[in-house]
Amino acid sequence: MTKIEHKLYIDNVIRRVETARLRVSGHHIVKIVAVSKYSTSKDIESLYTIGQRAFGENKVQDLKAKSQELDEFPLEWHFIGNLQKNKINNLLDIDPTLFQALDSLDLAQELQKKLEAKDMTLDCLMQINSAKEESKHGFMPEDAKKAYLNIIEKCPNIKLRGVMSIGAHSEDTTIIKKSFETTYDIYKELPNATICSMGMSGDFELAIECGSNMVRLGSIMFNK
Ligand SMILES: *Cc1c(COP(=O)(O)O)cnc(C)c1O
């Protein structure tokens, strides 16, 4: 694609996000995080030149490599993958804008210890396994609120900003919608939560209509 074709292509993705958010309300603002896990630093740079600022990675070593390579640009980095305890310090050294996948109390405790030792805080989202899928990480919907309050109380260096969820793995829109509604219902109940991160390339319009205000778009943003 030429640069102009690329811009037109991205404009069309943005238009789809706009149309979906306006169906909710003119006041409903949705942020796009471009998930760059299948893309190169060069791909990221070309999205940056047409205005994209927030990028997401799901492996600590990739986040490290790409954020270093693109150090000269004012980018926002989101970590959206499962975090192994032995990678916590590596993640904290990168100091990402938002860690979107806090998925257990165990991890929260370990993260709190490491944050305290480094005298830093980290903005985080709690991951919810809304469709209760074996293959996915995250808190079960029925445990989420209690765990969220528990983390606020016990882990002062973890700054919880809301929730993240991956839509149900299904061909049936009703089932996917239900998983988004489950997440949104939890989100509404949480104190001071401002981010409801749901929706990927295949289901972001539905997610936005269910209340998402942050979409994580990979393949569609990078035209893969
Ligand atoms: C890969 C990934 C995405 C983006 O997926 P696409 O379908 O390519 O848009 C979003 N969220 C998470 C947690 C991911 O791992």
PDB file of C-alpha atoms and ligand atoms in Angstrom:
ATOM      1  CA  MET A   1       0.000   0.000   0.000  1.00  0.00           C
ATOM      2  CA  THR A   2       1.123   3.554  -0.656  1.00  0.00           C
ATOM      3  CA  LYS A   3       1.027   5.983   2.236  1.00  0.00           C
ATOM      4  CA  ILE A   4      -2.223   7.490   0.962  1.00  0.00           C
ATOM      5  CA  GLU A   5      -3.842   4.083   0.544  1.00  0.00           C
ATOM      6  CA  HIS A   6      -2.698   3.191   4.054  1.00  0.00           C
ATOM      7  CA  LYS A   7      -4.238   6.354   5.455  1.00  0.00           C
ATOM      8  CA  LEU A   8      -7.531   5.696   3.663  1.00  0.00           C
ATOM      9  CA  TYR A   9      -7.538   2.143   4.944  1.00  0.00           C
ATOM     10  CA  ILE A  10      -7.024   3.287   8.563  1.00  0.00           C
ATOM     11  CA  ASP A  11      -9.580   6.086   8.150  1.00  0.00           C
ATOM     12  CA  ASN A  12     -12.090   3.399   7.326  1.00  0.00           C
ATOM     13  CA  VAL A  13     -11.310   1.455  10.523  1.00  0.00           C
ATOM     14  CA  ILE A  14     -11.631   4.692  12.510  1.00  0.00           C
ATOM     15  CA  ARG A  15     -14.945   5.419  10.792  1.00  0.00           C
ATOM     16  CA  ARG A  16     -16.260   2.030  11.889  1.00  0.00           C
ATOM     17  CA  VAL A  17     -15.243   2.771  15.503  1.00  0.00           C
ATOM     18  CA  GLU A  18     -16.895   6.200  15.221  1.00  0.00           C
ATOM     19  CA  THR A  19     -20.144   4.781  13.881  1.00  0.00           C
ATOM     20  CA  ALA A  20     -20.305   2.223  16.676  1.00  0.00           C
ATOM     21  CA  ARG A  21     -19.551   4.721  19.456  1.00  0.00           C
ATOM     22  CA  LEU A  22     -22.097   7.236  18.132  1.00  0.00           C
ATOM     23  CA  ARG A  23     -24.738   4.519  18.360  1.00  0.00           C
ATOM     24  CA  VAL A  24     -24.030   4.576  22.117  1.00  0.00           C
ATOM     25  CA  SER A  25     -23.728   8.350  22.531  1.00  0.00           C
ATOM     26  CA  GLY A  26     -21.824  11.360  21.273  1.00  0.00           C
ATOM     27  CA  HIS A  27     -20.173  11.456  24.688  1.00  0.00           C
ATOM     28  CA  HIS A  28     -18.976   7.876  24.499  1.00  0.00           C
ATOM     29  CA  ILE A  29     -15.269   8.123  23.622  1.00  0.00           C
ATOM     30  CA  VAL A  30     -13.424   5.008  22.496  1.00  0.00           C
ATOM     31  CA  LYS A  31      -9.670   4.637  22.453  1.00  0.00           C
ATOM     32  CA  ILE A  32      -7.937   2.416  19.906  1.00  0.00           C
ATOM     33  CA  VAL A  33      -4.929   0.415  21.048  1.00  0.00           C
ATOM     34  CA  ALA A  34      -3.155  -0.979  17.988  1.00  0.00           C
ATOM     35  CA  VAL A  35      -2.002  -4.480  18.836  1.00  0.00           C
ATOM     36  CA  SER A  36       1.371  -4.836  17.143  1.00  0.00           C
ATOM     37  CA  LYS A  37       2.251  -8.381  18.213  1.00  0.00           C
ATOM     38  CA  TYR A  38       2.303  -9.695  14.624  1.00  0.00           C
ATOM     39  CA  SER A  39       3.932  -6.567  13.242  1.00  0.00           C
ATOM     40  CA  THR A  40       7.393  -5.059  12.950  1.00  0.00           C
ATOM     41  CA  SER A  41       8.726  -1.812  14.342  1.00  0.00           C
ATOM     42  CA  LYS A  42       8.573  -0.450  10.825  1.00  0.00           C
ATOM     43  CA  ASP A  43       4.840  -1.222  10.630  1.00  0.00           C
ATOM     44  CA  ILE A  44       4.363   0.540  13.979  1.00  0.00           C
ATOM     45  CA  GLU A  45       6.281   3.562  12.764  1.00  0.00           C
ATOM     46  CA  SER A  46       4.107   3.873   9.669  1.00  0.00           C
ATOM     47  CA  LEU A  47       0.955   3.797  11.818  1.00  0.00           C
ATOM     48  CA  TYR A  48       2.524   6.401  14.081  1.00  0.00           C
ATOM     49  CA  THR A  49       3.118   8.729  11.147  1.00  0.00           C
ATOM     50  CA  ILE A  50      -0.609   8.708  10.394  1.00  0.00           C
ATOM     51  CA  GLY A  51      -1.565   9.473  13.964  1.00  0.00           C
ATOM     52  CA  GLN A  52      -1.754   6.286  16.037  1.00  0.00           C
ATOM     53  CA  ARG A  53      -0.094   6.608  19.471  1.00  0.00           C
ATOM     54  CA  ALA A  54      -1.116   3.615  21.612  1.00  0.00           C
ATOM     55  CA  PHE A  55       0.299   0.159  20.877  1.00  0.00           C
ATOM     56  CA  GLY A  56      -0.098  -3.188  22.605  1.00  0.00           C
ATOM     57  CA  GLU A  57       2.136  -6.246  22.868  1.00  0.00           C
ATOM     58  CA  ASN A  58       1.550  -9.597  24.519  1.00  0.00           C
ATOM     59  CA  LYS A  59       5.125 -10.758  25.144  1.00  0.00           C
ATOM     60  CA  VAL A  60       7.460  -8.906  27.483  1.00  0.00           C
ATOM     61  CA  GLN A  61      10.521  -9.490  25.296  1.00  0.00           C
ATOM     62  CA  ASP A  62       8.739  -8.132  22.187  1.00  0.00           C
ATOM     63  CA  LEU A  63       7.485  -5.133  24.124  1.00  0.00           C
ATOM     64  CA  LYS A  64      11.026  -4.479  25.277  1.00  0.00           C
ATOM     65  CA  ALA A  65      12.577  -4.811  21.813  1.00  0.00           C
ATOM     66  CA  LYS A  66       9.990  -2.687  20.010  1.00  0.00           C
ATOM     67  CA  SER A  67       9.754   0.017  22.679  1.00  0.00           C
ATOM     68  CA  GLN A  68      13.543   0.343  22.583  1.00  0.00           C
ATOM     69  CA  GLU A  69      13.695   0.436  18.794  1.00  0.00           C
ATOM     70  CA  LEU A  70      10.994   3.101  18.716  1.00  0.00           C
ATOM     71  CA  ASP A  71      12.339   5.022  21.676  1.00  0.00           C
ATOM     72  CA  GLU A  72      12.494   8.326  19.763  1.00  0.00           C
ATOM     73  CA  PHE A  73       8.703   8.414  19.244  1.00  0.00           C
ATOM     74  CA  PRO A  74       6.205   9.488  21.925  1.00  0.00           C
ATOM     75  CA  LEU A  75       4.318   6.179  21.961  1.00  0.00           C
ATOM     76  CA  GLU A  76       2.108   4.695  24.627  1.00  0.00           C
ATOM     77  CA  TRP A  77       2.760   1.003  25.325  1.00  0.00           C
ATOM     78  CA  HIS A  78       0.172  -1.397  26.660  1.00  0.00           C
ATOM     79  CA  PHE A  79       0.978  -4.892  27.849  1.00  0.00           C
ATOM     80  CA  ILE A  80      -1.987  -7.123  27.023  1.00  0.00           C
ATOM     81  CA  GLY A  81      -0.599 -10.639  27.516  1.00  0.00           C
ATOM     82  CA  ASN A  82      -0.340 -13.121  30.322  1.00  0.00           C
ATOM     83  CA  LEU A  83       2.441 -12.038  32.684  1.00  0.00           C
ATOM     84  CA  GLN A  84       4.621 -14.749  34.178  1.00  0.00           C
ATOM     85  CA  LYS A  85       5.941 -13.918  37.632  1.00  0.00           C
ATOM     86  CA  ASN A  86       9.547 -14.256  36.528  1.00  0.00           C
ATOM     87  CA  LYS A  87       8.973 -11.522  33.921  1.00  0.00           C
ATOM     88  CA  ILE A  88       7.509  -8.923  36.291  1.00  0.00           C
ATOM     89  CA  ASN A  89      10.757  -7.040  36.772  1.00  0.00           C
ATOM     90  CA  ASN A  90      11.395  -6.969  33.026  1.00  0.00           C
ATOM     91  CA  LEU A  91       7.958  -5.462  32.501  1.00  0.00           C
ATOM     92  CA  LEU A  92       8.482  -2.880  35.245  1.00  0.00           C
ATOM     93  CA  ASP A  93      11.799  -1.830  33.696  1.00  0.00           C
ATOM     94  CA  ILE A  94       9.842  -0.919  30.546  1.00  0.00           C
ATOM     95  CA  ASP A  95       7.272   0.950  32.694  1.00  0.00           C
ATOM     96  CA  PRO A  96       4.322   0.508  30.306  1.00  0.00           C
ATOM     97  CA  THR A  97       1.383   2.916  30.204  1.00  0.00           C
ATOM     98  CA  LEU A  98      -1.113   0.195  31.125  1.00  0.00           C
ATOM     99  CA  PHE A  99      -0.910  -3.471  32.080  1.00  0.00           C
ATOM    100  CA  GLN A 100      -4.221  -4.855  30.860  1.00  0.00           C
ATOM    101  CA  ALA A 101      -4.069  -8.454  32.019  1.00  0.00           C
ATOM    102  CA  LEU A 102      -3.924  -8.705  35.803  1.00  0.00           C
ATOM    103  CA  ASP A 103      -5.482 -12.153  36.059  1.00  0.00           C
ATOM    104  CA  SER A 104      -4.985 -13.573  39.569  1.00  0.00           C
ATOM    105  CA  LEU A 105      -4.587 -12.540  43.205  1.00  0.00           C
ATOM    106  CA  ASP A 106      -1.332 -14.429  43.255  1.00  0.00           C
ATOM    107  CA  LEU A 107       0.060 -12.290  40.452  1.00  0.00           C
ATOM    108  CA  ALA A 108      -1.275  -9.149  42.148  1.00  0.00           C
ATOM    109  CA  GLN A 109       0.595  -9.974  45.352  1.00  0.00           C
ATOM    110  CA  GLU A 110       3.833 -10.651  43.517  1.00  0.00           C
ATOM    111  CA  LEU A 111       3.426  -7.525  41.418  1.00  0.00           C
ATOM    112  CA  GLN A 112       2.755  -5.442  44.543  1.00  0.00           C
ATOM    113  CA  LYS A 113       5.996  -6.706  46.139  1.00  0.00           C
ATOM    114  CA  LYS A 114       8.075  -5.858  43.085  1.00  0.00           C
ATOM    115  CA  LEU A 115       6.431  -2.438  42.685  1.00  0.00           C
ATOM    116  CA  GLU A 116       7.055  -1.627  46.304  1.00  0.00           C
ATOM    117  CA  ALA A 117      10.708  -2.642  46.025  1.00  0.00           C
ATOM    118  CA  LYS A 118      11.134  -0.321  43.051  1.00  0.00           C
ATOM    119  CA  ASP A 119       9.058   2.403  44.687  1.00  0.00           C
ATOM    120  CA  MET A 120       6.785   2.681  41.662  1.00  0.00           C
ATOM    121  CA  THR A 121       3.125   2.277  40.771  1.00  0.00           C
ATOM    122  CA  LEU A 122       1.526   0.665  37.726  1.00  0.00           C
ATOM    123  CA  ASP A 123      -1.827   1.332  36.082  1.00  0.00           C
ATOM    124  CA  CYS A 124      -3.580  -2.009  35.569  1.00  0.00           C
ATOM    125  CA  LEU A 125      -6.801  -3.558  34.330  1.00  0.00           C
ATOM    126  CA  MET A 126      -8.251  -6.692  35.825  1.00  0.00           C
ATOM    127  CA  GLN A 127      -8.756  -9.394  33.217  1.00  0.00           C
ATOM    128  CA  ILE A 128     -12.118 -11.127  33.397  1.00  0.00           C
ATOM    129  CA  ASN A 129     -12.822 -14.509  31.865  1.00  0.00           C
ATOM    130  CA  SER A 130     -16.418 -13.566  31.114  1.00  0.00           C
ATOM    131  CA  ALA A 131     -17.324 -16.626  29.082  1.00  0.00           C
ATOM    132  CA  LYS A 132     -15.590 -18.909  31.614  1.00  0.00           C
ATOM    133  CA  GLU A 133     -13.416 -20.491  28.973  1.00  0.00           C
ATOM    134  CA  GLU A 134     -10.816 -23.064  29.902  1.00  0.00           C
ATOM    135  CA  SER A 135      -8.384 -21.614  27.356  1.00  0.00           C
ATOM    136  CA  LYS A 136      -8.498 -18.089  28.763  1.00  0.00           C
ATOM    137  CA  HIS A 137      -6.914 -16.330  31.699  1.00  0.00           C
ATOM    138  CA  GLY A 138      -8.711 -14.061  34.092  1.00  0.00           C
ATOM    139  CA  PHE A 139     -10.992 -13.863  37.074  1.00  0.00           C
ATOM    140  CA  MET A 140     -14.322 -15.627  36.961  1.00  0.00           C
ATOM    141  CA  PRO A 141     -17.158 -13.094  36.726  1.00  0.00           C
ATOM    142  CA  GLU A 142     -18.575 -14.065  40.126  1.00  0.00           C
ATOM    143  CA  ASP A 143     -15.213 -13.480  41.842  1.00  0.00           C
ATOM    144  CA  ALA A 144     -14.191 -10.320  40.037  1.00  0.00           C
ATOM    145  CA  LYS A 145     -15.712  -7.577  42.177  1.00  0.00           C
ATOM    146  CA  LYS A 146     -14.503  -9.004  45.469  1.00  0.00           C
ATOM    147  CA  ALA A 147     -11.010  -9.543  44.053  1.00  0.00           C
ATOM    148  CA  TYR A 148     -10.941  -6.017  42.638  1.00  0.00           C
ATOM    149  CA  LEU A 149     -11.774  -4.530  46.049  1.00  0.00           C
ATOM    150  CA  ASN A 150      -9.241  -6.826  47.663  1.00  0.00           C
ATOM    151  CA  ILE A 151      -6.461  -5.648  45.349  1.00  0.00           C
ATOM    152  CA  ILE A 152      -7.346  -2.000  45.970  1.00  0.00           C
ATOM    153  CA  GLU A 153      -7.063  -2.654  49.682  1.00  0.00           C
ATOM    154  CA  LYS A 154      -3.985  -4.881  49.775  1.00  0.00           C
ATOM    155  CA  CYS A 155      -1.925  -3.650  46.840  1.00  0.00           C
ATOM    156  CA  PRO A 156      -1.540   0.129  47.057  1.00  0.00           C
ATOM    157  CA  ASN A 157       1.083   0.276  44.288  1.00  0.00           C
ATOM    158  CA  ILE A 158      -1.290  -1.360  41.807  1.00  0.00           C
ATOM    159  CA  LYS A 159      -3.547   1.350  40.391  1.00  0.00           C
ATOM    160  CA  LEU A 160      -6.622  -0.441  39.110  1.00  0.00           C
ATOM    161  CA  ARG A 161      -8.320   1.505  36.316  1.00  0.00           C
ATOM    162  CA  GLY A 162     -10.950  -0.965  35.162  1.00  0.00           C
ATOM    163  CA  VAL A 163     -11.329  -4.259  33.346  1.00  0.00           C
ATOM    164  CA  MET A 164     -10.209  -6.117  30.235  1.00  0.00           C
ATOM    165  CA  SER A 165     -11.875  -9.083  28.598  1.00  0.00           C
ATOM    166  CA  ILE A 166     -11.683 -11.107  25.405  1.00  0.00           C
ATOM    167  CA  GLY A 167     -15.061 -11.843  23.806  1.00  0.00           C
ATOM    168  CA  ALA A 168     -16.365 -15.392  23.897  1.00  0.00           C
ATOM    169  CA  HIS A 169     -14.821 -17.670  21.305  1.00  0.00           C
ATOM    170  CA  SER A 170     -17.954 -18.402  19.314  1.00  0.00           C
ATOM    171  CA  GLU A 171     -19.576 -17.926  15.923  1.00  0.00           C
ATOM    172  CA  ASP A 172     -22.787 -16.988  17.682  1.00  0.00           C
ATOM    173  CA  THR A 173     -23.120 -13.223  18.131  1.00  0.00           C
ATOM    174  CA  THR A 174     -25.588 -13.693  20.986  1.00  0.00           C
ATOM    175  CA  ILE A 175     -22.976 -15.595  22.987  1.00  0.00           C
ATOM    176  CA  ILE A 176     -20.241 -13.027  22.254  1.00  0.00           C
ATOM    177  CA  LYS A 177     -22.608 -10.215  23.201  1.00  0.00           C
ATOM    178  CA  LYS A 178     -23.471 -11.927  26.449  1.00  0.00           C
ATOM    179  CA  SER A 179     -19.769 -12.144  27.373  1.00  0.00           C
ATOM    180  CA  PHE A 180     -19.356  -8.400  26.743  1.00  0.00           C
ATOM    181  CA  GLU A 181     -22.448  -7.613  28.784  1.00  0.00           C
ATOM    182  CA  THR A 182     -21.137  -9.708  31.656  1.00  0.00           C
ATOM    183  CA  THR A 183     -17.888  -7.714  31.632  1.00  0.00           C
ATOM    184  CA  TYR A 184     -19.665  -4.379  31.364  1.00  0.00           C
ATOM    185  CA  ASP A 185     -22.001  -5.205  34.264  1.00  0.00           C
ATOM    186  CA  ILE A 186     -18.981  -5.911  36.472  1.00  0.00           C
ATOM    187  CA  TYR A 187     -17.198  -2.771  35.272  1.00  0.00           C
ATOM    188  CA  LYS A 188     -20.161  -0.570  36.242  1.00  0.00           C
ATOM    189  CA  GLU A 189     -20.021  -1.882  39.803  1.00  0.00           C
ATOM    190  CA  LEU A 190     -16.348  -1.107  40.422  1.00  0.00           C
ATOM    191  CA  PRO A 191     -15.196   1.983  42.310  1.00  0.00           C
ATOM    192  CA  ASN A 192     -13.305   4.567  40.204  1.00  0.00           C
ATOM    193  CA  ALA A 193     -13.072   2.279  37.168  1.00  0.00           C
ATOM    194  CA  THR A 194     -12.817   4.297  33.952  1.00  0.00           C
ATOM    195  CA  ILE A 195     -11.544   1.776  31.386  1.00  0.00           C
ATOM    196  CA  CYS A 196     -13.576  -1.074  29.932  1.00  0.00           C
ATOM    197  CA  SER A 197     -11.235  -2.733  27.425  1.00  0.00           C
ATOM    198  CA  MET A 198     -13.069  -5.142  25.146  1.00  0.00           C
ATOM    199  CA  GLY A 199     -13.301  -5.751  21.437  1.00  0.00           C
ATOM    200  CA  MET A 200     -10.783  -7.040  18.907  1.00  0.00           C
ATOM    201  CA  SER A 201     -10.683  -6.980  15.085  1.00  0.00           C
ATOM    202  CA  GLY A 202     -13.588  -9.397  14.687  1.00  0.00           C
ATOM    203  CA  ASP A 203     -15.972  -8.047  17.298  1.00  0.00           C
ATOM    204  CA  PHE A 204     -15.102  -4.437  18.202  1.00  0.00           C
ATOM    205  CA  GLU A 205     -18.352  -2.859  17.004  1.00  0.00           C
ATOM    206  CA  LEU A 206     -20.402  -5.213  19.141  1.00  0.00           C
ATOM    207  CA  ALA A 207     -18.064  -4.599  22.106  1.00  0.00           C
ATOM    208  CA  ILE A 208     -18.458  -0.822  21.776  1.00  0.00           C
ATOM    209  CA  GLU A 209     -22.231  -1.155  21.642  1.00  0.00           C
ATOM    210  CA  CYS A 210     -21.995  -3.132  24.892  1.00  0.00           C
ATOM    211  CA  GLY A 211     -20.078  -0.285  26.574  1.00  0.00           C
ATOM    212  CA  SER A 212     -16.413  -0.805  25.698  1.00  0.00           C
ATOM    213  CA  ASN A 213     -14.330   2.371  25.699  1.00  0.00           C
ATOM    214  CA  MET A 214     -11.035   0.776  24.668  1.00  0.00           C
ATOM    215  CA  VAL A 215     -10.635  -1.579  21.721  1.00  0.00           C
ATOM    216  CA  ARG A 216      -7.539  -3.662  21.063  1.00  0.00           C
ATOM    217  CA  LEU A 217      -7.193  -3.966  17.314  1.00  0.00           C
ATOM    218  CA  GLY A 218      -4.459  -6.138  15.834  1.00  0.00           C
ATOM    219  CA  SER A 219      -4.983  -7.707  12.429  1.00  0.00           C
ATOM    220  CA  ILE A 220      -7.356  -5.009  11.182  1.00  0.00           C
ATOM    221  CA  MET A 221      -5.036  -2.114  12.118  1.00  0.00           C
ATOM    222  CA  PHE A 222      -2.042  -3.748  10.512  1.00  0.00           C
ATOM    223  CA  ASN A 223      -3.962  -5.127   7.573  1.00  0.00           C
ATOM    224  CA  LYS A 224      -2.701  -8.643   8.277  1.00  0.00           C
TER     225      LYS A 224
HETATM  226  C1  LIG B   1      -3.909 -10.464  19.774  1.00  0.00           C
HETATM  227  C2  LIG B   1      -4.772  -9.788  20.745  1.00  0.00           C
HETATM  228  C3  LIG B   1      -5.661  -8.780  20.347  1.00  0.00           C
HETATM  229  C4  LIG B   1      -5.835  -8.356  18.902  1.00  0.00           C
HETATM  230  O1  LIG B   1      -6.399  -9.384  18.145  1.00  0.00           O
HETATM  231  P1  LIG B   1      -6.939  -9.140  16.630  1.00  0.00           P
HETATM  232  O2  LIG B   1      -7.981 -10.152  16.459  1.00  0.00           O
HETATM  233  O3  LIG B   1      -5.765  -9.319  15.753  1.00  0.00           O
HETATM  234  O4  LIG B   1      -7.482  -7.758  16.580  1.00  0.00           O
HETATM  235  C5  LIG B   1      -6.427  -8.166  21.325  1.00  0.00           C
HETATM  236  N1  LIG B   1      -6.330  -8.510  22.629  1.00  0.00           N
HETATM  237  C6  LIG B   1      -5.490  -9.471  23.060  1.00  0.00           C
HETATM  238  C7  LIG B   1      -5.444  -9.791  24.508  1.00  0.00           C
HETATM  239  C8  LIG B   1      -4.684 -10.140  22.130  1.00  0.00           C
HETATM  240  O5  LIG B   1      -3.858 -11.103  22.574  1.00  0.00           O
END
